[in-house]
Every structure is written in structure tokens, then in C-alpha cells.
Amino acid sequence: MPQRDRPEPDPANALAPATLAITTGRPPREPDQPLNTPLTPASVFVAGGSREYGRYANPTWEAFEETLGALEGGRCLAYASGLAAVSSVLDLVAEGETVVAPRHAYLGTLHQLGELERRGRVQVRQVDIADTDAVLAALDGTALLWVESPTNPALEVADVSVLAAAAHDAGASVVCDNTFATPLRQRPLDLGADVVVHSATKYLSGHADAVLGAVVTRDEQTWRALEEKRRTLGAIPGVLECWLATRGLRTLALRVDRAEANARTLVERLDAHAACSRVRYPGFGGVVAVELVGGEIAADLLCRTTTLWTHATSLGGVESTLERRRRWSGEPPTIPADLVRLSVGCEDVDDLWRDLAAALDPAG
Ligand SMILES: *Cc1c(COP(=O)(O)O)cnc(C)c1O
């Protein structure tokens, strides 16, 4: 199978992320070319080129991969979902090796690690990823450090550069799930991580209309191993999803800036609200978590009462959503039962606040 050779990013020529998100992954600037890479549904390509078959390559995938790769500063592979990306990366860990992972992380990632451990494939050491000393103490004899930062839904922040340096000293590779931060707020490869994973379902697509995942790495060997695995195991992305996500990436900077500005305003107001016992915010991004004086019942009531905010799982869309995370039975018991995760969208912040405040009053 021929490999497509893509140039390494040139730091001397680096454009700002907001520019890269818009300018990368376009057709050549030639007369009659469309500005946007078109949707190309194709299971077969004429023989003799670099694509051949729809499980190996697709130009619509490549537009997304080139854009996200530029944003993260590495080479990207798109996957059927964030969890397909997670499982593909975990599959690189050799039999019997040890993985250090956050005790709070995306539920599906925790589930996969638990499943691999139950089958005797790997050993898992769970840590509080924000407790740098605890993570360092767990690294001895580890093959992989899995970082998620900020974590879902506790919003703990890891010191990725310190952890990555220590993990490398201990002989471990470092993966960082960058879904919550997006490459606009954190570039894990620059901080020393070997691999970045994304649920592109969230901020990268940004409109709650696509399920998609991605991996980005600078390590050619890792990229080749993952590309071969994707081709042979078949966890390939959908063409429509890549097209939607590329379109989503064009407005990523606008959406993240707006969601973050909204989140900052709401955090201030929530902090001052008598119904909230704790407000968690990592200091950037659009995800906030609140715990309520009225406990679990108040949390459920809040989710049922808002009219502008939708009670729904997932996050990272232009539309604001909220959810009590412990409604999922797999969520660890160390996540407070009354924790409500808010995914702050791009609506007018005063409208968002009015709706939240009206729903919090009875909940308080
Ligand atoms: C949603 C999510 C995933 C899983 O992605 P899917 O696209 O739903 O498969 C992985 N990690 C994080 C942090 C997520 O939020």
C-alpha cells in the first residue's frame, strides 16, 4: 500500500491557528477549482495512484486531516469516532504492559481501559492527573501515560509538559486527549506528548451533527503503525463526517473564543449564586461544572427546567447543553452525584444566564 507523503509542518512559516483553521486543507488555488474540498463519496479509485480503495484513503478525509494536523502541529488520521481513535491508540500497547491513566476521564476511555485490564491485556494504574507528584510516582515500569486535560467531567488540569518529560525519562510514551482544550488552548505535541487524540464530535465539528475521531502525532513510525491498523482493522471515518468537521474547523476559533467568553461570564455569576456550592472551571474553554446546595434532586430539577439550555449529553457545540453526569451508571462515584456539566455554547450570554438563573432559583 503506497503511503502519502505529507510535508512536516515548518515552524519558521507558522501561521496563527485561527488562520490555519481556515486556510489549510483546501484544493489547489487554480482556475475553476472549488474553494472547499468537495464531498467525495467513493469506495473505489482508479488503479495506479495512491488511494486505490475507500478504506485506504479519501480526499475528503485528507482535507480534515491536513487542517487538524496543522492545528496540532503533526500528522493526523481521522477515525470513525473519538473512541475508535482511543481504541486504536490503546491497541499499540504491547501485551502485559502497564498504562497510567486518570481516574476521572471520558467514560468510554475508562471503560476500554477496564475492559483491557479484565482481559489481562494491560495493567492500569489510576491516578489523579492533576496531582503531578502522584503521577510521577506511578510512572515506574510504565509503557504509556494516558493524559486527559481538562478531564471529563471533573475539569482537572494536568501539567502536560512536566508529566511528558518525566514519562519519557521513565521510558513511557505519552498520549493526551485534547478534546476539551482543542488545539487553540493546548498543543500537547508542543508540550512533549507523543500522540494527541480527539473526539472531533465535540468542538472540532461544533454543531452536534457528526461523530468523528482523530489522532495526531509527529512520530512517523507511530503514524504508519496507526495508518496500517486503520486500513486493516477498518475504523475509518465517514466521508460526510469529515466534510462536516472540516467545515466546522473553519469557525473553530470564533466558536471557542465565544464559548469561552460566555463561560467566563457565567462562572462569575454562578460563583455568586446561592444555589451553587461549587463551580469548577479550568480557566479556559467552554465547559463548566457546578455542584448544587440542593444536591442531586436540585441537579435533576435544573436539567429539567432550563428552556434555552438543552438537557443532553456531549458537549462542544454552538448550542448550550447541560447534564448531570452521574445519571450514567458508569461514572465514577468520586464524581459528585449533583455535578452538572455545562457545555456553554455561542448564544447571547445574558439570555443563557437568565435561563440558568430562573432554573437555579427553584433548585436553590
Ligand atoms: C466524547 C469524548 C470521547 C469519545 O468520542 P466519541 O466521538 O463520542 O467516540 C473521548 N474523549 C473525550 C474527552 C470526549 O469528550
PDB file of N, CA, C and O in Angstrom, residues 77-120:
ATOM      1  N   LEU A  77      -4.696  11.415  11.561  1.00  0.00           N
ATOM      2  CA  LEU A  77      -5.524  10.355  10.981  1.00  0.00           C
ATOM      3  C   LEU A  77      -6.928  10.502  11.555  1.00  0.00           C
ATOM      4  O   LEU A  77      -7.088  10.636  12.775  1.00  0.00           O
ATOM      5  N   ALA A  78      -7.933  10.471  10.698  1.00  0.00           N
ATOM      6  CA  ALA A  78      -9.322  10.566  11.169  1.00  0.00           C
ATOM      7  C   ALA A  78      -9.881   9.168  11.391  1.00  0.00           C
ATOM      8  O   ALA A  78      -9.481   8.203  10.716  1.00  0.00           O
ATOM      9  N   TYR A  79     -10.798   9.057  12.335  1.00  0.00           N
ATOM     10  CA  TYR A  79     -11.395   7.766  12.710  1.00  0.00           C
ATOM     11  C   TYR A  79     -12.917   7.875  12.775  1.00  0.00           C
ATOM     12  O   TYR A  79     -13.474   8.972  12.831  1.00  0.00           O
ATOM     13  N   ALA A  80     -13.535   6.709  12.842  1.00  0.00           N
ATOM     14  CA  ALA A  80     -14.998   6.633  12.870  1.00  0.00           C
ATOM     15  C   ALA A  80     -15.602   7.387  14.045  1.00  0.00           C
ATOM     16  O   ALA A  80     -16.736   7.863  13.984  1.00  0.00           O
ATOM     17  N   SER A  81     -14.860   7.504  15.143  1.00  0.00           N
ATOM     18  CA  SER A  81     -15.353   8.200  16.337  1.00  0.00           C
ATOM     19  C   SER A  81     -14.154   8.489  17.223  1.00  0.00           C
ATOM     20  O   SER A  81     -13.057   7.962  16.985  1.00  0.00           O
ATOM     21  N   GLY A  82     -14.381   9.289  18.247  1.00  0.00           N
ATOM     22  CA  GLY A  82     -13.315   9.520  19.216  1.00  0.00           C
ATOM     23  C   GLY A  82     -12.871   8.216  19.853  1.00  0.00           C
ATOM     24  O   GLY A  82     -11.679   7.968  20.050  1.00  0.00           O
ATOM     25  N   LEU A  83     -13.838   7.354  20.158  1.00  0.00           N
ATOM     26  CA  LEU A  83     -13.471   6.094  20.811  1.00  0.00           C
ATOM     27  C   LEU A  83     -12.759   5.132  19.870  1.00  0.00           C
ATOM     28  O   LEU A  83     -11.953   4.315  20.323  1.00  0.00           O
ATOM     29  N   ALA A  84     -13.024   5.229  18.566  1.00  0.00           N
ATOM     30  CA  ALA A  84     -12.248   4.423  17.608  1.00  0.00           C
ATOM     31  C   ALA A  84     -10.795   4.898  17.625  1.00  0.00           C
ATOM     32  O   ALA A  84      -9.860   4.081  17.528  1.00  0.00           O
ATOM     33  N   ALA A  85     -10.596   6.211  17.769  1.00  0.00           N
ATOM     34  CA  ALA A  85      -9.228   6.749  17.869  1.00  0.00           C
ATOM     35  C   ALA A  85      -8.574   6.258  19.164  1.00  0.00           C
ATOM     36  O   ALA A  85      -7.420   5.804  19.163  1.00  0.00           O
ATOM     37  N   VAL A  86      -9.319   6.323  20.271  1.00  0.00           N
ATOM     38  CA  VAL A  86      -8.802   5.876  21.576  1.00  0.00           C
ATOM     39  C   VAL A  86      -8.413   4.396  21.513  1.00  0.00           C
ATOM     40  O   VAL A  86      -7.308   4.007  21.920  1.00  0.00           O
ATOM     41  N   SER A  87      -9.310   3.553  20.967  1.00  0.00           N
ATOM     42  CA  SER A  87      -9.014   2.109  20.976  1.00  0.00           C
ATOM     43  C   SER A  87      -7.854   1.784  20.039  1.00  0.00           C
ATOM     44  O   SER A  87      -7.059   0.877  20.320  1.00  0.00           O
ATOM     45  N   SER A  88      -7.739   2.537  18.932  1.00  0.00           N
ATOM     46  CA  SER A  88      -6.628   2.285  18.007  1.00  0.00           C
ATOM     47  C   SER A  88      -5.297   2.596  18.677  1.00  0.00           C
ATOM     48  O   SER A  88      -4.313   1.866  18.501  1.00  0.00           O
ATOM     49  N   VAL A  89      -5.255   3.674  19.461  1.00  0.00           N
ATOM     50  CA  VAL A  89      -4.012   4.034  20.142  1.00  0.00           C
ATOM     51  C   VAL A  89      -3.723   3.031  21.267  1.00  0.00           C
ATOM     52  O   VAL A  89      -2.587   2.567  21.419  1.00  0.00           O
ATOM     53  N   LEU A  90      -4.748   2.653  22.028  1.00  0.00           N
ATOM     54  CA  LEU A  90      -4.527   1.688  23.119  1.00  0.00           C
ATOM     55  C   LEU A  90      -4.076   0.333  22.571  1.00  0.00           C
ATOM     56  O   LEU A  90      -3.363  -0.410  23.242  1.00  0.00           O
ATOM     57  N   ASP A  91      -4.494   0.045  21.332  1.00  0.00           N
ATOM     58  CA  ASP A  91      -4.119  -1.231  20.717  1.00  0.00           C
ATOM     59  C   ASP A  91      -2.615  -1.302  20.428  1.00  0.00           C
ATOM     60  O   ASP A  91      -2.073  -2.383  20.210  1.00  0.00           O
ATOM     61  N   LEU A  92      -1.930  -0.144  20.439  1.00  0.00           N
ATOM     62  CA  LEU A  92      -0.481  -0.142  20.205  1.00  0.00           C
ATOM     63  C   LEU A  92       0.288  -0.616  21.438  1.00  0.00           C
ATOM     64  O   LEU A  92       1.464  -0.959  21.347  1.00  0.00           O
ATOM     65  N   VAL A  93      -0.380  -0.611  22.602  1.00  0.00           N
ATOM     66  CA  VAL A  93       0.306  -1.025  23.834  1.00  0.00           C
ATOM     67  C   VAL A  93       0.501  -2.543  23.800  1.00  0.00           C
ATOM     68  O   VAL A  93      -0.447  -3.285  23.529  1.00  0.00           O
ATOM     69  N   ALA A  94       1.719  -2.974  24.051  1.00  0.00           N
ATOM     70  CA  ALA A  94       2.021  -4.410  23.980  1.00  0.00           C
ATOM     71  C   ALA A  94       1.362  -5.156  25.133  1.00  0.00           C
ATOM     72  O   ALA A  94       1.090  -4.587  26.197  1.00  0.00           O
ATOM     73  N   GLU A  95       1.133  -6.423  24.888  1.00  0.00           N
ATOM     74  CA  GLU A  95       0.535  -7.338  25.862  1.00  0.00           C
ATOM     75  C   GLU A  95       1.245  -7.253  27.220  1.00  0.00           C
ATOM     76  O   GLU A  95       2.475  -7.315  27.289  1.00  0.00           O
ATOM     77  N   GLY A  96       0.461  -7.086  28.282  1.00  0.00           N
ATOM     78  CA  GLY A  96       1.037  -7.159  29.626  1.00  0.00           C
ATOM     79  C   GLY A  96       1.671  -5.879  30.136  1.00  0.00           C
ATOM     80  O   GLY A  96       2.157  -5.833  31.265  1.00  0.00           O
ATOM     81  N   GLU A  97       1.694  -4.828  29.297  1.00  0.00           N
ATOM     82  CA  GLU A  97       2.319  -3.564  29.727  1.00  0.00           C
ATOM     83  C   GLU A  97       1.407  -2.810  30.693  1.00  0.00           C
ATOM     84  O   GLU A  97       0.219  -3.116  30.823  1.00  0.00           O
ATOM     85  N   THR A  98       2.004  -1.803  31.333  1.00  0.00           N
ATOM     86  CA  THR A  98       1.261  -1.009  32.305  1.00  0.00           C
ATOM     87  C   THR A  98       0.935   0.361  31.726  1.00  0.00           C
ATOM     88  O   THR A  98       1.773   0.993  31.087  1.00  0.00           O
ATOM     89  N   VAL A  99      -0.313   0.781  31.941  1.00  0.00           N
ATOM     90  CA  VAL A  99      -0.776   2.094  31.493  1.00  0.00           C
ATOM     91  C   VAL A  99      -1.150   2.910  32.729  1.00  0.00           C
ATOM     92  O   VAL A  99      -1.889   2.427  33.588  1.00  0.00           O
ATOM     93  N   VAL A 100      -0.629   4.123  32.830  1.00  0.00           N
ATOM     94  CA  VAL A 100      -1.061   5.045  33.876  1.00  0.00           C
ATOM     95  C   VAL A 100      -2.129   5.936  33.261  1.00  0.00           C
ATOM     96  O   VAL A 100      -1.924   6.506  32.181  1.00  0.00           O
ATOM     97  N   ALA A 101      -3.274   6.030  33.928  1.00  0.00           N
ATOM     98  CA  ALA A 101      -4.407   6.760  33.340  1.00  0.00           C
ATOM     99  C   ALA A 101      -5.147   7.541  34.422  1.00  0.00           C
ATOM    100  O   ALA A 101      -5.120   7.163  35.598  1.00  0.00           O
ATOM    101  N   PRO A 102      -5.823   8.618  34.020  1.00  0.00           N
ATOM    102  CA  PRO A 102      -6.565   9.411  35.012  1.00  0.00           C
ATOM    103  C   PRO A 102      -7.758   8.643  35.572  1.00  0.00           C
ATOM    104  O   PRO A 102      -8.431   7.921  34.838  1.00  0.00           O
ATOM    105  N   ARG A 103      -7.998   8.814  36.876  1.00  0.00           N
ATOM    106  CA  ARG A 103      -9.166   8.127  37.466  1.00  0.00           C
ATOM    107  C   ARG A 103     -10.451   8.791  36.988  1.00  0.00           C
ATOM    108  O   ARG A 103     -11.508   8.166  36.949  1.00  0.00           O
ATOM    109  N   HIS A 104     -10.366  10.077  36.652  1.00  0.00           N
ATOM    110  CA  HIS A 104     -11.500  10.753  36.014  1.00  0.00           C
ATOM    111  C   HIS A 104     -11.117  11.038  34.574  1.00  0.00           C
ATOM    112  O   HIS A 104     -10.116  11.694  34.316  1.00  0.00           O
ATOM    113  N   ALA A 105     -11.922  10.536  33.653  1.00  0.00           N
ATOM    114  CA  ALA A 105     -11.658  10.756  32.234  1.00  0.00           C
ATOM    115  C   ALA A 105     -12.951  10.437  31.501  1.00  0.00           C
ATOM    116  O   ALA A 105     -13.947  10.048  32.134  1.00  0.00           O
ATOM    117  N   TYR A 106     -12.914  10.597  30.198  1.00  0.00           N
ATOM    118  CA  TYR A 106     -14.090  10.243  29.417  1.00  0.00           C
ATOM    119  C   TYR A 106     -14.481   8.790  29.732  1.00  0.00           C
ATOM    120  O   TYR A 106     -13.636   7.890  29.739  1.00  0.00           O
ATOM    121  N   LEU A 107     -15.759   8.600  29.994  1.00  0.00           N
ATOM    122  CA  LEU A 107     -16.271   7.307  30.438  1.00  0.00           C
ATOM    123  C   LEU A 107     -15.890   6.162  29.498  1.00  0.00           C
ATOM    124  O   LEU A 107     -15.513   5.070  29.942  1.00  0.00           O
ATOM    125  N   GLY A 108     -15.977   6.397  28.205  1.00  0.00           N
ATOM    126  CA  GLY A 108     -15.662   5.358  27.218  1.00  0.00           C
ATOM    127  C   GLY A 108     -14.193   4.959  27.265  1.00  0.00           C
ATOM    128  O   GLY A 108     -13.849   3.792  27.045  1.00  0.00           O
ATOM    129  N   THR A 109     -13.323   5.911  27.562  1.00  0.00           N
ATOM    130  CA  THR A 109     -11.896   5.611  27.688  1.00  0.00           C
ATOM    131  C   THR A 109     -11.666   4.758  28.929  1.00  0.00           C
ATOM    132  O   THR A 109     -10.950   3.747  28.888  1.00  0.00           O
ATOM    133  N   LEU A 110     -12.294   5.147  30.047  1.00  0.00           N
ATOM    134  CA  LEU A 110     -12.170   4.358  31.283  1.00  0.00           C
ATOM    135  C   LEU A 110     -12.708   2.956  31.059  1.00  0.00           C
ATOM    136  O   LEU A 110     -12.135   1.966  31.534  1.00  0.00           O
ATOM    137  N   HIS A 111     -13.808   2.869  30.325  1.00  0.00           N
ATOM    138  CA  HIS A 111     -14.414   1.567  30.055  1.00  0.00           C
ATOM    139  C   HIS A 111     -13.455   0.682  29.250  1.00  0.00           C
ATOM    140  O   HIS A 111     -13.272  -0.502  29.562  1.00  0.00           O
ATOM    141  N   GLN A 112     -12.837   1.269  28.219  1.00  0.00           N
ATOM    142  CA  GLN A 112     -11.897   0.490  27.401  1.00  0.00           C
ATOM    143  C   GLN A 112     -10.718   0.000  28.217  1.00  0.00           C
ATOM    144  O   GLN A 112     -10.289  -1.156  28.098  1.00  0.00           O
ATOM    145  N   LEU A 113     -10.179   0.896  29.069  1.00  0.00           N
ATOM    146  CA  LEU A 113      -9.035   0.502  29.898  1.00  0.00           C
ATOM    147  C   LEU A 113      -9.442  -0.614  30.858  1.00  0.00           C
ATOM    148  O   LEU A 113      -8.694  -1.592  31.043  1.00  0.00           O
ATOM    149  N   GLY A 114     -10.640  -0.486  31.445  1.00  0.00           N
ATOM    150  CA  GLY A 114     -11.136  -1.515  32.364  1.00  0.00           C
ATOM    151  C   GLY A 114     -11.291  -2.850  31.651  1.00  0.00           C
ATOM    152  O   GLY A 114     -10.926  -3.908  32.179  1.00  0.00           O
ATOM    153  N   GLU A 115     -11.805  -2.788  30.450  1.00  0.00           N
ATOM    154  CA  GLU A 115     -12.026  -3.995  29.644  1.00  0.00           C
ATOM    155  C   GLU A 115     -10.691  -4.670  29.296  1.00  0.00           C
ATOM    156  O   GLU A 115     -10.544  -5.892  29.418  1.00  0.00           O
ATOM    157  N   LEU A 116      -9.708  -3.859  28.882  1.00  0.00           N
ATOM    158  CA  LEU A 116      -8.390  -4.412  28.544  1.00  0.00           C
ATOM    159  C   LEU A 116      -7.746  -5.052  29.772  1.00  0.00           C
ATOM    160  O   LEU A 116      -7.090  -6.097  29.677  1.00  0.00           O
ATOM    161  N   GLU A 117      -7.962  -4.408  30.936  1.00  0.00           N
ATOM    162  CA  GLU A 117      -7.384  -4.947  32.171  1.00  0.00           C
ATOM    163  C   GLU A 117      -8.065  -6.265  32.558  1.00  0.00           C
ATOM    164  O   GLU A 117      -7.399  -7.232  32.917  1.00  0.00           O
ATOM    165  N   ARG A 118      -9.396  -6.299  32.440  1.00  0.00           N
ATOM    166  CA  ARG A 118     -10.134  -7.529  32.775  1.00  0.00           C
ATOM    167  C   ARG A 118      -9.685  -8.696  31.916  1.00  0.00           C
ATOM    168  O   ARG A 118      -9.624  -9.836  32.354  1.00  0.00           O
ATOM    169  N   ARG A 119      -9.348  -8.392  30.651  1.00  0.00           N
ATOM    170  CA  ARG A 119      -8.915  -9.462  29.743  1.00  0.00           C
ATOM    171  C   ARG A 119      -7.441  -9.798  29.922  1.00  0.00           C
ATOM    172  O   ARG A 119      -6.901 -10.623  29.174  1.00  0.00           O
ATOM    173  N   GLY A 120      -6.768  -9.090  30.844  1.00  0.00           N
ATOM    174  CA  GLY A 120      -5.356  -9.371  31.086  1.00  0.00           C
ATOM    175  C   GLY A 120      -4.436  -8.791  30.025  1.00  0.00           C
ATOM    176  O   GLY A 120      -3.252  -9.150  29.947  1.00  0.00           O
TER     177      GLY A 120
END
